[in-house]
Amino acid sequence: DSGVTQTPKHLITATGQRVTLRCSPRSGDLSVYWYQQSLDQGLQFLIQYYNGEERAKGNILERFSAQQFPDLHSELNLSSLELGDSALYFCASSPRVGTYEQYFGPGTRLTVT
Amino acid sequence: DQQVKQNSPSLSVQEGRISILNCDYTNSMFDYFLWYKKYPAEGPTFLISISSIKDKNEDGRFTVFLNKSAKHLSLHIVPSQPGDSAVYFCAASLSYFGNEKLTFGTGTRLTIIP
């Protein structure tokens, strides 16, 4: 158990809908990262937050957005969902800037039908 | 553009023998490398890392080797155990870039044969 929690574990929704994925980092970790893993692909970096502020952005679609709240939990919002958005979404956390070892949650499996 | 490549999708090794997983990268600016292990229905678990100023890092049964001139790293597991059966991802980071995002390879599925 990494100490990172993600809810829900599974999500099935229809095209065009909007969903919110939630992540609670390890106790004391200030950085939160979101990654997407599509079928047979490696993990693709989406976005990083550090202590409430956006720190880095990857190839995140404009339909996707994220935020980190004062209690350090984070939410990833996916809107106007398409079939191609079906994937595993992982959240990871690390304690501070300059730390490269990230600790991953169990992921949320999103299925868009 | 796949900057981190794991060219072997799968590998089978006899229990007790050495497992060698390989990873190549194209961006010479990467300066920190990590290996993660992933079981089904779980998130990746950090295994071992290496900074570009080193060429070897060891932690128990796991050793990572870095060859900067060849832009190649490898993970050695000795001896291999059935619990090592999992998908292994290598990842790389650009520490000077001001963030800690990781670029992952596509993974190698390791199967340890009892």
Coordinates of C-alpha atoms in Angstrom, one line a residue:
Chain A
D1 CA 0.0 0.0 0.0
S2 CA 1.6 3.2 -1.2
G3 CA -0.5 5.5 1.0
V4 CA -2.0 7.2 -2.1
T5 CA -5.8 6.7 -2.5
Q6 CA -7.9 7.1 -5.6
T7 CA -11.6 7.0 -6.0
P8 CA -13.5 5.6 -7.7
K9 CA -11.8 2.4 -8.7
H10 CA -14.0 1.9 -11.8
L11 CA -16.1 4.4 -13.7
I12 CA -18.3 3.6 -16.7
T13 CA -19.9 6.5 -18.5
A14 CA -21.2 7.6 -21.9
T15 CA -19.6 9.8 -24.5
G16 CA -20.2 13.5 -24.0
Q17 CA -20.4 13.1 -20.2
R18 CA -18.2 14.7 -17.5
V19 CA -16.5 12.8 -14.7
T20 CA -14.3 13.7 -11.7
L21 CA -11.5 11.5 -10.4
R22 CA -10.2 12.1 -6.9
C23 CA -6.8 11.5 -5.4
S24 CA -5.5 11.8 -1.8
P25 CA -1.7 11.9 -1.6
R26 CA 0.5 10.2 1.0
S27 CA 0.4 12.1 4.3
G28 CA 2.9 15.0 4.1
D29 CA 3.4 14.8 0.3
L30 CA 3.0 18.2 -1.4
S31 CA 3.3 17.2 -5.0
V32 CA 0.5 15.4 -6.9
Y33 CA 0.9 14.1 -10.5
W34 CA -1.7 12.7 -12.9
Y35 CA -0.9 10.1 -15.5
Q36 CA -3.0 8.3 -18.2
Q37 CA -2.3 4.8 -19.3
S38 CA -4.1 3.7 -22.4
L39 CA -4.2 0.1 -23.7
D40 CA -0.6 -1.3 -24.2
Q41 CA 0.9 2.1 -23.6
G42 CA 3.2 3.5 -21.0
L43 CA 2.1 6.0 -18.5
Q44 CA 1.6 9.5 -20.1
F45 CA 2.2 12.5 -17.8
L46 CA -0.8 14.8 -17.7
I47 CA -0.2 17.4 -15.0
Q48 CA 1.6 18.2 -11.7
Y49 CA 0.5 20.3 -8.8
Y50 CA 2.7 21.4 -5.9
N51 CA 1.1 22.7 -2.7
G52 CA -1.9 23.9 -4.6
E53 CA -0.2 25.5 -7.6
E54 CA 0.1 24.0 -11.1
R55 CA 3.8 23.1 -11.6
A56 CA 4.1 21.3 -14.9
K57 CA 1.8 20.3 -17.7
G58 CA 2.1 17.4 -20.2
N59 CA 0.0 16.6 -23.2
I60 CA -3.2 17.2 -21.3
L61 CA -6.3 17.8 -23.5
E62 CA -8.2 21.1 -23.1
R63 CA -11.2 19.0 -22.1
F64 CA -9.3 17.9 -19.1
S65 CA -8.5 20.0 -16.0
A66 CA -7.2 19.5 -12.5
Q67 CA -6.8 21.2 -9.3
Q68 CA -5.2 20.7 -5.9
F69 CA -7.1 21.8 -2.8
P70 CA -5.8 23.3 0.5
D71 CA -6.0 19.8 2.1
L72 CA -3.7 18.7 -0.8
H73 CA -6.1 16.2 -2.3
S74 CA -6.5 16.6 -6.1
E75 CA -9.2 16.2 -8.6
L76 CA -9.0 15.5 -12.3
N77 CA -12.0 16.6 -14.3
L78 CA -12.6 15.0 -17.7
S79 CA -15.4 16.5 -19.8
S80 CA -17.0 15.9 -23.2
L81 CA -15.8 12.4 -22.9
E82 CA -14.8 10.4 -26.1
L83 CA -14.3 6.7 -26.6
G84 CA -10.5 7.3 -26.7
D85 CA -10.5 8.7 -23.2
S86 CA -11.1 5.1 -21.9
A87 CA -7.9 4.4 -19.9
L88 CA -6.4 3.9 -16.5
Y89 CA -5.8 7.2 -14.7
F90 CA -3.1 7.1 -12.0
C91 CA -2.3 9.7 -9.4
A92 CA 1.1 9.8 -7.8
S93 CA 2.6 11.9 -5.0
S94 CA 6.0 12.9 -3.8
P95 CA 7.1 14.9 -0.7
R96 CA 8.8 18.0 -2.2
V97 CA 10.4 19.7 -5.1
G98 CA 13.5 17.9 -6.4
T99 CA 12.2 14.5 -5.4
Y100 CA 11.9 12.2 -8.4
E101 CA 10.6 9.0 -6.7
Q102 CA 6.8 9.1 -7.0
Y103 CA 4.4 6.9 -5.2
F104 CA 1.3 5.8 -7.2
G105 CA -2.2 5.1 -6.2
P106 CA -4.1 2.0 -7.5
G107 CA -5.7 3.9 -10.4
T108 CA -9.2 4.6 -11.7
R109 CA -10.3 2.6 -14.7
L110 CA -12.5 4.8 -16.9
T111 CA -14.6 3.2 -19.6
V112 CA -16.4 5.4 -22.0
T113 CA -19.2 3.7 -24.0
Chain B
D1 CA 7.9 10.5 -30.2
Q2 CA 8.8 7.8 -27.7
Q3 CA 11.7 9.2 -25.8
V4 CA 12.0 6.1 -23.5
K5 CA 11.8 2.7 -25.1
Q6 CA 11.5 -0.8 -23.8
N7 CA 11.9 -2.9 -26.9
S8 CA 11.1 -6.2 -25.3
P9 CA 7.4 -6.5 -24.5
S10 CA 7.9 -9.7 -22.5
L11 CA 10.7 -11.8 -21.0
S12 CA 10.6 -15.3 -19.3
V13 CA 13.3 -16.3 -16.9
Q14 CA 13.8 -19.5 -14.8
E15 CA 13.5 -19.0 -11.0
G16 CA 16.9 -18.5 -9.4
R17 CA 18.5 -17.1 -12.6
I18 CA 19.2 -13.5 -13.5
S19 CA 16.6 -11.3 -15.1
I20 CA 17.9 -8.5 -17.3
L21 CA 15.4 -5.8 -18.4
N22 CA 16.6 -3.2 -20.9
C23 CA 15.6 0.4 -21.6
D24 CA 16.9 2.9 -24.2
Y25 CA 16.3 6.6 -24.3
T26 CA 16.8 9.2 -26.9
N27 CA 16.9 12.5 -25.0
S28 CA 20.5 13.0 -23.8
M29 CA 19.2 15.6 -21.3
F30 CA 17.5 13.0 -19.1
D31 CA 19.5 12.9 -15.9
Y32 CA 17.5 10.8 -13.5
F33 CA 16.2 7.3 -14.2
L34 CA 13.8 5.0 -12.3
W35 CA 12.4 1.5 -12.5
Y36 CA 8.9 0.7 -11.4
K37 CA 7.1 -2.6 -11.0
K38 CA 3.4 -3.1 -11.6
Y39 CA 1.1 -5.9 -10.7
P40 CA -2.3 -6.2 -12.3
A41 CA -5.0 -4.0 -10.7
E42 CA -2.3 -2.1 -8.8
G43 CA -0.4 1.2 -9.3
P44 CA 3.3 1.1 -10.2
T45 CA 5.6 0.6 -7.3
F46 CA 9.0 2.4 -7.1
L47 CA 11.9 -0.1 -7.2
I48 CA 15.2 1.6 -7.7
S49 CA 16.6 4.8 -9.2
I50 CA 19.9 6.2 -10.5
S51 CA 21.3 9.6 -11.1
S52 CA 23.2 10.3 -14.4
I53 CA 26.3 11.0 -12.4
K54 CA 26.5 7.3 -11.5
D55 CA 26.8 4.2 -13.6
K56 CA 25.5 1.7 -11.1
N57 CA 23.1 1.5 -8.1
E58 CA 22.4 -1.6 -6.1
D59 CA 19.6 -2.4 -3.7
G60 CA 19.4 -5.9 -2.5
R61 CA 18.6 -8.2 -5.4
F62 CA 18.1 -5.2 -7.8
T63 CA 20.9 -3.4 -9.6
V64 CA 20.5 -0.7 -12.2
F65 CA 23.2 0.0 -14.7
L66 CA 23.4 3.2 -16.7
N67 CA 25.5 3.6 -19.9
K68 CA 25.1 7.3 -20.8
S69 CA 27.2 7.1 -24.0
A70 CA 24.8 4.4 -25.3
K71 CA 21.7 6.0 -23.8
H72 CA 20.9 2.7 -22.2
L73 CA 20.0 1.4 -18.8
S74 CA 19.3 -2.0 -17.5
L75 CA 17.7 -3.6 -14.4
H76 CA 19.3 -6.8 -13.1
I77 CA 17.3 -9.0 -10.7
V78 CA 19.4 -11.7 -9.0
P79 CA 18.2 -14.3 -8.1
S80 CA 14.8 -14.1 -9.8
Q81 CA 11.8 -15.1 -7.7
P82 CA 8.2 -16.0 -8.6
G83 CA 7.0 -12.8 -6.9
D84 CA 9.1 -10.8 -9.4
S85 CA 6.6 -11.7 -12.1
A86 CA 5.1 -8.3 -13.1
V87 CA 5.3 -5.5 -15.7
Y88 CA 8.4 -3.4 -15.3
F89 CA 8.5 0.2 -16.5
C90 CA 11.6 2.4 -16.8
A91 CA 11.2 6.1 -16.5
A92 CA 13.3 9.2 -16.9
S93 CA 13.3 12.8 -15.7
L94 CA 14.9 16.1 -16.6
S95 CA 15.9 17.5 -13.2
Y96 CA 17.1 20.8 -14.5
F97 CA 13.8 21.5 -16.2
G98 CA 12.2 22.7 -12.9
N99 CA 9.7 19.9 -12.5
E100 CA 9.7 16.3 -11.7
K101 CA 7.5 14.8 -14.4
L102 CA 8.5 11.3 -15.5
T103 CA 8.6 10.0 -19.0
F104 CA 7.8 6.2 -19.0
G105 CA 8.6 3.4 -21.4
T106 CA 5.9 1.0 -22.5
G107 CA 6.9 -1.7 -20.1
T108 CA 8.3 -5.3 -20.2
R109 CA 6.2 -8.2 -18.8
L110 CA 8.5 -10.4 -16.8
T111 CA 7.4 -14.0 -16.1
I112 CA 9.5 -16.1 -13.7
I113 CA 9.1 -19.8 -14.4
P114 CA 9.2 -22.0 -11.2

